[in-house]
Amino acid sequence: MTRTSRPAAGAPAPDPAGGPGGSGGDLGRHLVGRLSRLDRFLPVWIMAAMAAGLLLGRVVPGLGAALSAVEIGGISLPIALGLLVMMYPVLAKVRYDRLETVTGDRRLMVSSLVLNWVIGPAVMFALAWLLLPDLPEYRTGLIIVGLARCIAMVIIWNDLACGDREAAAVLVALNSIFQVVAFGALGWFYLDVLPGRLGLTQDRLDISVGEIAVNVLVFLGVPLAAGYLTRRTGEKAKGRDWYENRFLPRIGPLALYGLLFTIVILFALQGDTITGRPADVARIAVPLLAYFALMWGGSYALGRAIGLTYERTATLAFTAAGNNFELAIAVAIATFGVTSGQALAGVVGPLIEVPVLVALVYVSLWLRSRTPTPATAPQT
């Protein structure tokens, strides 16, 4: 499938050096030079949003409790709003008439399923036990994070890294289906069966399929339907050229506004907890850092080894490395309580994931500039 280079959130699409095979330095300069100010200073905005959220959570009395109270069925409405605004523009960019080119790529589909539902949970389980053997609550929380495969924020990381939008939409949808079917079973296996077989003591998990299904419906189903209907009605009314060159650039920045809003709210909710227990946060951060490095690096290497293009390799890496922090936090709170160590581990997840995956976006773009395989390489 032919892909063109593009910046992250609706800025004019650069086509430097004739595509991914051009000079690495030239490509990097062209790419950065043509990004909007919002995109160019993305790490600054994200760190500022994290700091603002932590500060608000500390200095505004009762803010965390007030935000936590605004929820339906265990889903935080402010966070849901931010995620929906964040995901909608990216899913509106997907060319849904090209999805069959992704579903026919067996290498990509099989690799994603294995990485997300076999390798990912196993890696987090191993790291949690290896690095937190004396902290059972945090260990359990990290295992839950490893089971919650990403179906939301990965859309943003993939788009920022110029990954394959259509592939991301398919893999995220696939993850959502497996999340409903497999999350509870894997929780039982990793928190009950496997520790027992290994002679280890571990907390058990109690979560219903219905709760997971609601989570998937809200955080993927709503923005996916909105994006599909927007493209279908927009192209039907005014054509693809108007839709992609006039309409999408207007709504593109909403994705990053939604991301920043979500980060502020998320850290405001847990600001007091995070800043009040820095030593515990540091202990939880170590296995998380190892996990993101192993999953992203290993997935990227696998994608290149099996002959995927840069675009699909990046998509494979980000969908394998990201996690559904909202589901993990909701499950931990529902099962163990809002003040539990398991809930704290879930909250620390995005604290580490957001800056790390932003950094990996830049690593990915650097690798893209040095990728010799043309973007038009066939996918089978």
mmCIF file of C-alpha atoms in Angstrom:
data_model
loop_
_atom_site.group_PDB
_atom_site.id
_atom_site.type_symbol
_atom_site.label_atom_id
_atom_site.label_comp_id
_atom_site.label_asym_id
_atom_site.label_seq_id
_atom_site.Cartn_x
_atom_site.Cartn_y
_atom_site.Cartn_z
ATOM 1 C CA MET A 1 0.000 0.000 0.000
ATOM 2 C CA THR A 2 1.451 3.351 -0.989
ATOM 3 C CA ARG A 3 1.910 5.754 1.905
ATOM 4 C CA THR A 4 2.976 9.377 1.928
ATOM 5 C CA SER A 5 4.957 11.035 4.679
ATOM 6 C CA ARG A 6 2.879 13.180 6.964
ATOM 7 C CA PRO A 7 3.261 15.105 10.194
ATOM 8 C CA ALA A 8 1.248 14.240 13.221
ATOM 9 C CA ALA A 9 -1.855 16.288 13.696
ATOM 10 C CA GLY A 10 -3.060 17.833 10.494
ATOM 11 C CA ALA A 11 -0.007 19.893 9.515
ATOM 12 C CA PRO A 12 0.967 19.995 5.810
ATOM 13 C CA ALA A 13 2.403 16.648 4.744
ATOM 14 C CA PRO A 14 6.116 16.747 3.917
ATOM 15 C CA ASP A 15 7.623 14.607 1.220
ATOM 16 C CA PRO A 16 11.322 15.032 1.868
ATOM 17 C CA ALA A 17 14.016 13.065 0.099
ATOM 18 C CA GLY A 18 11.473 11.089 -1.836
ATOM 19 C CA GLY A 19 10.171 9.084 1.130
ATOM 20 C CA PRO A 20 11.604 6.998 3.960
ATOM 21 C CA GLY A 21 14.683 6.027 2.001
ATOM 22 C CA GLY A 22 16.099 9.560 1.873
ATOM 23 C CA SER A 23 18.942 11.091 3.844
ATOM 24 C CA GLY A 24 18.409 10.704 7.583
ATOM 25 C CA GLY A 25 19.588 14.227 8.464
ATOM 26 C CA ASP A 26 17.667 15.858 5.614
ATOM 27 C CA LEU A 27 14.510 13.963 6.487
ATOM 28 C CA GLY A 28 14.733 14.885 10.148
ATOM 29 C CA ARG A 29 15.248 18.584 9.366
ATOM 30 C CA HIS A 30 12.421 18.643 6.809
ATOM 31 C CA LEU A 31 10.048 16.800 9.144
ATOM 32 C CA VAL A 32 10.670 19.003 12.170
ATOM 33 C CA GLY A 33 10.691 22.175 10.090
ATOM 34 C CA ARG A 34 7.234 21.535 8.651
ATOM 35 C CA LEU A 35 5.490 20.504 11.865
ATOM 36 C CA SER A 36 3.133 22.978 13.493
ATOM 37 C CA ARG A 37 4.299 24.656 16.700
ATOM 38 C CA LEU A 38 1.968 22.412 18.687
ATOM 39 C CA ASP A 39 3.533 19.255 17.206
ATOM 40 C CA ARG A 40 7.131 20.512 17.257
ATOM 41 C CA PHE A 41 7.105 21.116 21.008
ATOM 42 C CA LEU A 42 4.949 18.087 21.860
ATOM 43 C CA PRO A 43 7.255 16.779 24.641
ATOM 44 C CA VAL A 44 7.177 20.226 26.281
ATOM 45 C CA TRP A 45 3.369 20.371 26.201
ATOM 46 C CA ILE A 46 3.056 16.837 27.560
ATOM 47 C CA MET A 47 5.479 17.437 30.424
ATOM 48 C CA ALA A 48 3.666 20.706 31.184
ATOM 49 C CA ALA A 49 0.314 18.890 31.189
ATOM 50 C CA MET A 50 1.670 16.235 33.563
ATOM 51 C CA ALA A 51 3.100 18.908 35.873
ATOM 52 C CA ALA A 52 -0.135 20.912 35.754
ATOM 53 C CA GLY A 53 -2.186 17.855 36.628
ATOM 54 C CA LEU A 54 0.067 16.912 39.537
ATOM 55 C CA LEU A 55 0.041 20.499 40.798
ATOM 56 C CA LEU A 56 -3.745 20.781 40.556
ATOM 57 C CA GLY A 57 -4.160 17.521 42.414
ATOM 58 C CA ARG A 58 -1.967 18.829 45.229
ATOM 59 C CA VAL A 59 -3.123 22.427 45.612
ATOM 60 C CA VAL A 60 -6.865 22.283 44.881
ATOM 61 C CA PRO A 61 -8.663 20.714 47.864
ATOM 62 C CA GLY A 62 -11.122 18.004 46.929
ATOM 63 C CA LEU A 63 -10.393 18.162 43.197
ATOM 64 C CA GLY A 64 -9.459 14.495 42.938
ATOM 65 C CA ALA A 65 -12.582 13.417 44.803
ATOM 66 C CA ALA A 66 -14.776 15.696 42.689
ATOM 67 C CA LEU A 67 -13.339 14.335 39.436
ATOM 68 C CA SER A 68 -13.620 10.743 40.660
ATOM 69 C CA ALA A 69 -17.286 11.304 41.498
ATOM 70 C CA VAL A 70 -18.098 12.256 37.908
ATOM 71 C CA GLU A 71 -18.324 8.752 36.504
ATOM 72 C CA ILE A 72 -20.825 6.269 35.152
ATOM 73 C CA GLY A 73 -20.360 2.547 35.579
ATOM 74 C CA GLY A 74 -16.836 3.023 36.880
ATOM 75 C CA ILE A 75 -15.807 5.121 33.855
ATOM 76 C CA SER A 76 -14.452 8.596 34.595
ATOM 77 C CA LEU A 77 -16.405 10.998 32.395
ATOM 78 C CA PRO A 78 -13.650 13.668 32.211
ATOM 79 C CA ILE A 79 -11.103 11.061 31.106
ATOM 80 C CA ALA A 80 -13.616 9.531 28.702
ATOM 81 C CA LEU A 81 -14.250 12.965 27.178
ATOM 82 C CA GLY A 82 -10.536 13.594 26.713
ATOM 83 C CA LEU A 83 -9.938 10.195 25.120
ATOM 84 C CA LEU A 84 -12.895 10.556 22.759
ATOM 85 C CA VAL A 85 -11.733 14.000 21.611
ATOM 86 C CA MET A 86 -8.211 12.607 21.235
ATOM 87 C CA MET A 87 -9.165 9.570 19.166
ATOM 88 C CA TYR A 88 -11.874 11.018 16.932
ATOM 89 C CA PRO A 89 -9.701 13.079 14.525
ATOM 90 C CA VAL A 90 -7.238 10.223 14.012
ATOM 91 C CA LEU A 91 -9.983 7.691 13.340
ATOM 92 C CA ALA A 92 -11.631 10.182 10.976
ATOM 93 C CA LYS A 93 -8.378 10.110 8.960
ATOM 94 C CA VAL A 94 -8.511 6.342 8.406
ATOM 95 C CA ARG A 95 -9.370 5.278 4.865
ATOM 96 C CA TYR A 96 -11.845 2.559 5.721
ATOM 97 C CA ASP A 97 -12.009 1.351 2.138
ATOM 98 C CA ARG A 98 -8.410 0.153 2.501
ATOM 99 C CA LEU A 99 -8.816 -1.980 5.607
ATOM 100 C CA GLU A 100 -8.844 -5.213 3.576
ATOM 101 C CA THR A 101 -5.183 -4.602 2.674
ATOM 102 C CA VAL A 102 -4.417 -4.845 6.393
ATOM 103 C CA THR A 103 -6.579 -7.832 7.277
ATOM 104 C CA GLY A 104 -4.925 -9.737 4.439
ATOM 105 C CA ASP A 105 -1.458 -9.176 5.899
ATOM 106 C CA ARG A 106 -1.045 -12.390 7.887
ATOM 107 C CA ARG A 107 2.440 -11.504 9.117
ATOM 108 C CA LEU A 108 1.162 -8.326 10.734
ATOM 109 C CA MET A 109 -2.018 -9.829 12.179
ATOM 110 C CA VAL A 110 -0.391 -12.934 13.670
ATOM 111 C CA SER A 111 2.581 -10.972 15.018
ATOM 112 C CA SER A 112 0.277 -8.474 16.715
ATOM 113 C CA LEU A 113 -1.845 -11.158 18.349
ATOM 114 C CA VAL A 114 1.190 -13.041 19.661
ATOM 115 C CA LEU A 115 2.935 -9.904 20.920
ATOM 116 C CA ASN A 116 -0.160 -8.499 22.631
ATOM 117 C CA TRP A 117 -1.753 -11.574 24.106
ATOM 118 C CA VAL A 118 1.140 -13.992 24.640
ATOM 119 C CA ILE A 119 4.408 -12.061 24.918
ATOM 120 C CA GLY A 120 3.205 -8.811 26.544
ATOM 121 C CA PRO A 121 1.439 -10.274 29.606
ATOM 122 C CA ALA A 122 4.253 -12.817 30.107
ATOM 123 C CA VAL A 123 6.943 -10.123 29.981
ATOM 124 C CA MET A 124 5.115 -7.945 32.530
ATOM 125 C CA PHE A 125 4.509 -10.942 34.800
ATOM 126 C CA ALA A 126 8.210 -11.845 34.709
ATOM 127 C CA LEU A 127 9.396 -8.274 35.297
ATOM 128 C CA ALA A 128 6.927 -7.711 38.138
ATOM 129 C CA TRP A 129 8.082 -10.807 39.993
ATOM 130 C CA LEU A 130 11.766 -10.213 39.216
ATOM 131 C CA LEU A 131 11.890 -6.558 40.253
ATOM 132 C CA LEU A 132 9.124 -6.341 42.871
ATOM 133 C CA PRO A 133 9.345 -9.659 44.762
ATOM 134 C CA ASP A 134 8.792 -7.901 48.121
ATOM 135 C CA LEU A 135 5.894 -5.661 47.043
ATOM 136 C CA PRO A 136 2.889 -7.892 46.262
ATOM 137 C CA GLU A 137 0.338 -5.085 45.816
ATOM 138 C CA TYR A 138 2.427 -3.188 43.271
ATOM 139 C CA ARG A 139 3.339 -6.433 41.586
ATOM 140 C CA THR A 140 -0.314 -7.329 41.128
ATOM 141 C CA GLY A 141 -1.085 -3.849 39.801
ATOM 142 C CA LEU A 142 1.650 -4.132 37.164
ATOM 143 C CA ILE A 143 0.431 -7.555 36.077
ATOM 144 C CA ILE A 144 -3.023 -6.043 35.545
ATOM 145 C CA VAL A 145 -1.450 -3.248 33.470
ATOM 146 C CA GLY A 146 0.256 -5.907 31.327
ATOM 147 C CA LEU A 147 -3.082 -7.615 30.686
ATOM 148 C CA ALA A 148 -4.818 -4.399 29.545
ATOM 149 C CA ARG A 149 -3.716 -4.037 25.936
ATOM 150 C CA CYS A 150 -3.936 -0.566 24.443
ATOM 151 C CA ILE A 151 -7.043 0.430 22.459
ATOM 152 C CA ALA A 152 -6.952 4.212 22.824
ATOM 153 C CA MET A 153 -3.813 6.319 23.220
ATOM 154 C CA VAL A 154 -1.790 4.105 20.868
ATOM 155 C CA ILE A 155 -3.760 5.715 18.024
ATOM 156 C CA ILE A 156 -2.001 9.000 18.821
ATOM 157 C CA TRP A 157 1.506 7.537 19.164
ATOM 158 C CA ASN A 158 1.116 5.681 15.874
ATOM 159 C CA ASP A 159 -0.045 8.788 14.051
ATOM 160 C CA LEU A 160 2.766 10.918 15.472
ATOM 161 C CA ALA A 161 5.274 8.309 14.304
ATOM 162 C CA CYS A 162 3.756 8.273 10.781
ATOM 163 C CA GLY A 163 2.621 4.685 11.181
ATOM 164 C CA ASP A 164 -0.061 3.005 9.104
ATOM 165 C CA ARG A 165 -3.425 4.456 10.199
ATOM 166 C CA GLU A 166 -5.475 1.701 8.615
ATOM 167 C CA ALA A 167 -3.304 -0.981 10.241
ATOM 168 C CA ALA A 168 -3.601 0.763 13.615
ATOM 169 C CA ALA A 169 -7.396 0.849 13.320
ATOM 170 C CA VAL A 170 -7.532 -2.875 12.544
ATOM 171 C CA LEU A 171 -5.076 -3.914 15.265
ATOM 172 C CA VAL A 172 -6.792 -1.761 17.884
ATOM 173 C CA ALA A 173 -10.158 -3.274 16.924
ATOM 174 C CA LEU A 174 -8.605 -6.735 17.163
ATOM 175 C CA ASN A 175 -7.218 -5.910 20.612
ATOM 176 C CA SER A 176 -10.643 -4.725 21.729
ATOM 177 C CA ILE A 177 -12.245 -8.032 20.759
ATOM 178 C CA PHE A 178 -9.561 -10.059 22.516
ATOM 179 C CA GLN A 179 -9.779 -7.749 25.533
ATOM 180 C CA VAL A 180 -13.416 -8.680 26.064
ATOM 181 C CA VAL A 181 -12.750 -12.375 25.519
ATOM 182 C CA ALA A 182 -9.306 -12.891 27.056
ATOM 183 C CA PHE A 183 -8.755 -10.301 29.814
ATOM 184 C CA GLY A 184 -10.567 -12.229 32.532
ATOM 185 C CA ALA A 185 -9.068 -15.571 31.511
ATOM 186 C CA LEU A 186 -5.543 -14.182 31.430
ATOM 187 C CA GLY A 187 -6.112 -12.488 34.793
ATOM 188 C CA TRP A 188 -7.122 -15.838 36.265
ATOM 189 C CA PHE A 189 -4.080 -17.526 34.686
ATOM 190 C CA TYR A 190 -1.434 -14.974 35.741
ATOM 191 C CA LEU A 191 -2.868 -14.163 39.164
ATOM 192 C CA ASP A 192 -4.045 -17.611 40.223
ATOM 193 C CA VAL A 193 -2.981 -20.592 38.128
ATOM 194 C CA LEU A 194 0.617 -19.748 37.178
ATOM 195 C CA PRO A 195 1.733 -18.437 40.603
ATOM 196 C CA GLY A 196 0.253 -21.559 42.194
ATOM 197 C CA ARG A 197 2.128 -23.818 39.771
ATOM 198 C CA LEU A 198 5.353 -21.934 40.539
ATOM 199 C CA GLY A 199 4.784 -22.031 44.291
ATOM 200 C CA LEU A 200 4.220 -18.270 44.513
ATOM 201 C CA THR A 201 1.601 -16.325 46.474
ATOM 202 C CA GLN A 202 -0.408 -13.810 44.439
ATOM 203 C CA ASP A 203 -3.634 -11.779 44.728
ATOM 204 C CA ARG A 204 -6.620 -12.941 42.698
ATOM 205 C CA LEU A 205 -8.574 -10.829 40.224
ATOM 206 C CA ASP A 206 -12.331 -10.367 40.100
ATOM 207 C CA ILE A 207 -13.621 -8.584 36.981
ATOM 208 C CA SER A 208 -16.671 -9.210 34.830
ATOM 209 C CA VAL A 209 -16.781 -9.489 31.056
ATOM 210 C CA GLY A 210 -19.525 -6.869 31.048
ATOM 211 C CA GLU A 211 -17.285 -4.244 32.654
ATOM 212 C CA ILE A 212 -14.576 -4.855 30.068
ATOM 213 C CA ALA A 213 -17.094 -4.724 27.221
ATOM 214 C CA VAL A 214 -18.397 -1.344 28.415
ATOM 215 C CA ASN A 215 -14.828 -0.038 28.592
ATOM 216 C CA VAL A 216 -14.141 -1.168 25.024
ATOM 217 C CA LEU A 217 -17.440 0.239 23.749
ATOM 218 C CA VAL A 218 -16.802 3.682 25.229
ATOM 219 C CA PHE A 219 -13.115 4.090 24.446
ATOM 220 C CA LEU A 220 -13.056 2.462 21.016
ATOM 221 C CA GLY A 221 -16.589 1.933 19.734
ATOM 222 C CA VAL A 222 -17.799 5.529 20.058
ATOM 223 C CA PRO A 223 -14.836 7.308 18.385
ATOM 224 C CA LEU A 224 -14.524 4.565 15.754
ATOM 225 C CA ALA A 225 -18.161 4.944 14.750
ATOM 226 C CA ALA A 226 -17.857 8.733 14.760
ATOM 227 C CA GLY A 227 -14.724 8.640 12.600
ATOM 228 C CA TYR A 228 -16.252 6.218 10.105
ATOM 229 C CA LEU A 229 -19.507 8.171 9.782
ATOM 230 C CA THR A 230 -17.635 11.465 9.436
ATOM 231 C CA ARG A 231 -15.522 10.183 6.558
ATOM 232 C CA ARG A 232 -18.449 8.488 4.854
ATOM 233 C CA THR A 233 -20.754 11.503 5.002
ATOM 234 C CA GLY A 234 -17.985 14.026 4.296
ATOM 235 C CA GLU A 235 -16.697 12.242 1.197
ATOM 236 C CA LYS A 236 -20.227 11.627 -0.043
ATOM 237 C CA ALA A 237 -21.149 15.290 0.324
ATOM 238 C CA LYS A 238 -17.991 17.026 -0.966
ATOM 239 C CA GLY A 239 -15.561 14.365 -2.168
ATOM 240 C CA ARG A 240 -12.294 12.886 -0.851
ATOM 241 C CA ASP A 241 -10.114 15.790 -1.951
ATOM 242 C CA TRP A 242 -12.106 18.319 0.102
ATOM 243 C CA TYR A 243 -12.360 15.921 3.040
ATOM 244 C CA GLU A 244 -8.642 15.150 3.269
ATOM 245 C CA ASN A 245 -7.206 18.547 2.282
ATOM 246 C CA ARG A 246 -9.736 20.937 3.843
ATOM 247 C CA PHE A 247 -11.668 19.187 6.605
ATOM 248 C CA LEU A 248 -9.050 16.925 8.227
ATOM 249 C CA PRO A 249 -6.461 19.711 8.761
ATOM 250 C CA ARG A 250 -9.123 21.656 10.674
ATOM 251 C CA ILE A 251 -9.949 18.881 13.131
ATOM 252 C CA GLY A 252 -6.414 17.422 13.335
ATOM 253 C CA PRO A 253 -5.190 19.554 16.288
ATOM 254 C CA LEU A 254 -8.119 18.331 18.397
ATOM 255 C CA ALA A 255 -6.279 15.035 18.857
ATOM 256 C CA LEU A 256 -3.412 16.644 20.719
ATOM 257 C CA TYR A 257 -5.733 18.959 22.663
ATOM 258 C CA GLY A 258 -7.632 15.880 23.805
ATOM 259 C CA LEU A 259 -4.377 14.128 24.729
ATOM 260 C CA LEU A 260 -3.184 17.057 26.831
ATOM 261 C CA PHE A 261 -6.585 17.419 28.524
ATOM 262 C CA THR A 262 -6.600 13.696 29.360
ATOM 263 C CA ILE A 263 -3.119 13.892 30.861
ATOM 264 C CA VAL A 264 -4.044 16.878 33.044
ATOM 265 C CA ILE A 265 -7.180 15.170 34.357
ATOM 266 C CA LEU A 266 -5.478 11.817 34.891
ATOM 267 C CA PHE A 267 -2.656 13.268 36.946
ATOM 268 C CA ALA A 268 -4.941 15.646 38.804
ATOM 269 C CA LEU A 269 -6.931 12.615 39.964
ATOM 270 C CA GLN A 270 -3.852 10.976 41.495
ATOM 271 C CA GLY A 271 -1.523 13.936 42.015
ATOM 272 C CA ASP A 272 -1.520 13.701 45.807
ATOM 273 C CA THR A 273 -0.853 9.967 45.771
ATOM 274 C CA ILE A 274 1.965 10.163 43.225
ATOM 275 C CA THR A 275 3.791 13.105 44.767
ATOM 276 C CA GLY A 276 3.277 11.795 48.303
ATOM 277 C CA ARG A 277 4.975 8.428 47.666
ATOM 278 C CA PRO A 278 7.991 9.141 45.435
ATOM 279 C CA ALA A 279 10.005 6.102 46.572
ATOM 280 C CA ASP A 280 7.143 3.750 45.716
ATOM 281 C CA VAL A 281 6.669 5.450 42.344
ATOM 282 C CA ALA A 282 10.366 4.931 41.602
ATOM 283 C CA ARG A 283 10.153 1.217 42.429
ATOM 284 C CA ILE A 284 7.101 0.779 40.195
ATOM 285 C CA ALA A 285 8.750 2.768 37.395
ATOM 286 C CA VAL A 286 11.703 0.374 37.004
ATOM 287 C CA PRO A 287 9.786 -2.658 35.648
ATOM 288 C CA LEU A 288 7.604 -0.349 33.562
ATOM 289 C CA LEU A 289 10.627 1.213 31.868
ATOM 290 C CA ALA A 290 12.054 -2.237 31.175
ATOM 291 C CA TYR A 291 8.699 -3.402 29.836
ATOM 292 C CA PHE A 292 8.241 -0.527 27.366
ATOM 293 C CA ALA A 293 11.824 -0.845 26.120
ATOM 294 C CA LEU A 294 11.570 -4.613 25.622
ATOM 295 C CA MET A 295 8.139 -4.603 24.024
ATOM 296 C CA TRP A 296 8.713 -1.679 21.671
ATOM 297 C CA GLY A 297 12.255 -2.625 20.707
ATOM 298 C CA GLY A 298 11.469 -6.306 20.281
ATOM 299 C CA SER A 299 8.326 -5.608 18.263
ATOM 300 C CA TYR A 300 10.107 -3.151 15.987
ATOM 301 C CA ALA A 301 12.913 -5.642 15.397
ATOM 302 C CA LEU A 302 10.375 -8.373 14.648
ATOM 303 C CA GLY A 303 8.525 -6.176 12.158
ATOM 304 C CA ARG A 304 11.694 -5.438 10.241
ATOM 305 C CA ALA A 305 12.806 -9.094 10.418
ATOM 306 C CA ILE A 306 9.590 -10.375 8.813
ATOM 307 C CA GLY A 307 9.738 -7.753 6.055
ATOM 308 C CA LEU A 308 7.065 -5.248 7.080
ATOM 309 C CA THR A 309 7.349 -1.675 5.800
ATOM 310 C CA TYR A 310 8.350 1.055 8.216
ATOM 311 C CA GLU A 311 4.722 2.180 8.566
ATOM 312 C CA ARG A 312 3.439 -1.231 9.625
ATOM 313 C CA THR A 313 6.521 -1.956 11.722
ATOM 314 C CA ALA A 314 5.925 1.242 13.710
ATOM 315 C CA THR A 315 2.253 0.364 14.116
ATOM 316 C CA LEU A 316 3.159 -3.130 15.324
ATOM 317 C CA ALA A 317 5.649 -1.717 17.844
ATOM 318 C CA PHE A 318 3.364 0.910 19.337
ATOM 319 C CA THR A 319 0.296 -1.345 19.544
ATOM 320 C CA ALA A 320 2.407 -3.964 21.335
ATOM 321 C CA ALA A 321 4.065 -1.540 23.771
ATOM 322 C CA GLY A 322 1.035 0.536 24.811
ATOM 323 C CA ASN A 323 -1.443 -0.380 27.527
ATOM 324 C CA ASN A 324 -5.060 0.489 28.333
ATOM 325 C CA PHE A 325 -4.355 2.441 31.516
ATOM 326 C CA GLU A 326 -8.015 3.375 32.029
ATOM 327 C CA LEU A 327 -9.070 -0.275 32.133
ATOM 328 C CA ALA A 328 -6.139 -1.240 34.365
ATOM 329 C CA ILE A 329 -6.898 1.531 36.858
ATOM 330 C CA ALA A 330 -10.638 0.787 36.816
ATOM 331 C CA VAL A 331 -10.048 -2.929 37.435
ATOM 332 C CA ALA A 332 -7.546 -2.277 40.227
ATOM 333 C CA ILE A 333 -9.856 0.191 41.987
ATOM 334 C CA ALA A 334 -12.947 -2.005 41.586
ATOM 335 C CA THR A 335 -11.143 -5.096 42.912
ATOM 336 C CA PHE A 336 -8.733 -3.727 45.530
ATOM 337 C CA GLY A 337 -9.920 -0.177 46.346
ATOM 338 C CA VAL A 338 -8.966 3.360 45.368
ATOM 339 C CA THR A 339 -6.197 3.655 47.985
ATOM 340 C CA SER A 340 -4.660 0.247 47.254
ATOM 341 C CA GLY A 341 -1.148 -0.382 46.043
ATOM 342 C CA GLN A 342 -2.616 -2.080 42.983
ATOM 343 C CA ALA A 343 -4.418 1.143 42.051
ATOM 344 C CA LEU A 344 -1.235 3.172 42.562
ATOM 345 C CA ALA A 345 0.671 0.857 40.217
ATOM 346 C CA GLY A 346 -2.037 1.389 37.611
ATOM 347 C CA VAL A 347 -1.786 5.170 37.983
ATOM 348 C CA VAL A 348 2.012 5.135 37.684
ATOM 349 C CA GLY A 349 1.575 3.281 34.379
ATOM 350 C CA PRO A 350 0.661 6.366 32.295
ATOM 351 C CA LEU A 351 3.078 8.503 34.333
ATOM 352 C CA ILE A 352 5.864 6.410 32.797
ATOM 353 C CA GLU A 353 4.181 5.389 29.547
ATOM 354 C CA VAL A 354 3.384 8.879 28.246
ATOM 355 C CA PRO A 355 6.917 10.361 28.246
ATOM 356 C CA VAL A 356 8.539 7.060 27.254
ATOM 357 C CA LEU A 357 6.303 6.505 24.231
ATOM 358 C CA VAL A 358 6.664 10.140 23.200
ATOM 359 C CA ALA A 359 10.429 9.580 23.231
ATOM 360 C CA LEU A 360 9.926 6.394 21.197
ATOM 361 C CA VAL A 361 7.976 8.405 18.623
ATOM 362 C CA TYR A 362 11.158 10.358 17.971
ATOM 363 C CA VAL A 363 13.231 7.175 17.959
ATOM 364 C CA SER A 364 10.792 5.719 15.451
ATOM 365 C CA LEU A 365 11.008 8.781 13.187
ATOM 366 C CA TRP A 366 14.809 8.600 13.336
ATOM 367 C CA LEU A 367 14.693 4.919 12.358
ATOM 368 C CA ARG A 368 12.269 5.820 9.580
ATOM 369 C CA SER A 369 14.821 8.210 8.125
ATOM 370 C CA ARG A 370 17.316 5.352 7.998
ATOM 371 C CA THR A 371 14.963 2.674 6.665
ATOM 372 C CA PRO A 372 16.053 1.592 3.167
ATOM 373 C CA THR A 373 12.871 -0.320 2.335
ATOM 374 C CA PRO A 374 10.549 1.871 0.237
ATOM 375 C CA ALA A 375 7.075 2.631 1.595
ATOM 376 C CA THR A 376 5.551 0.994 -1.442
ATOM 377 C CA ALA A 377 6.845 -2.459 -0.578
ATOM 378 C CA PRO A 378 4.036 -4.988 -1.031
ATOM 379 C CA GLN A 379 2.231 -6.357 1.992
ATOM 380 C CA THR A 380 0.852 -9.873 1.891
#
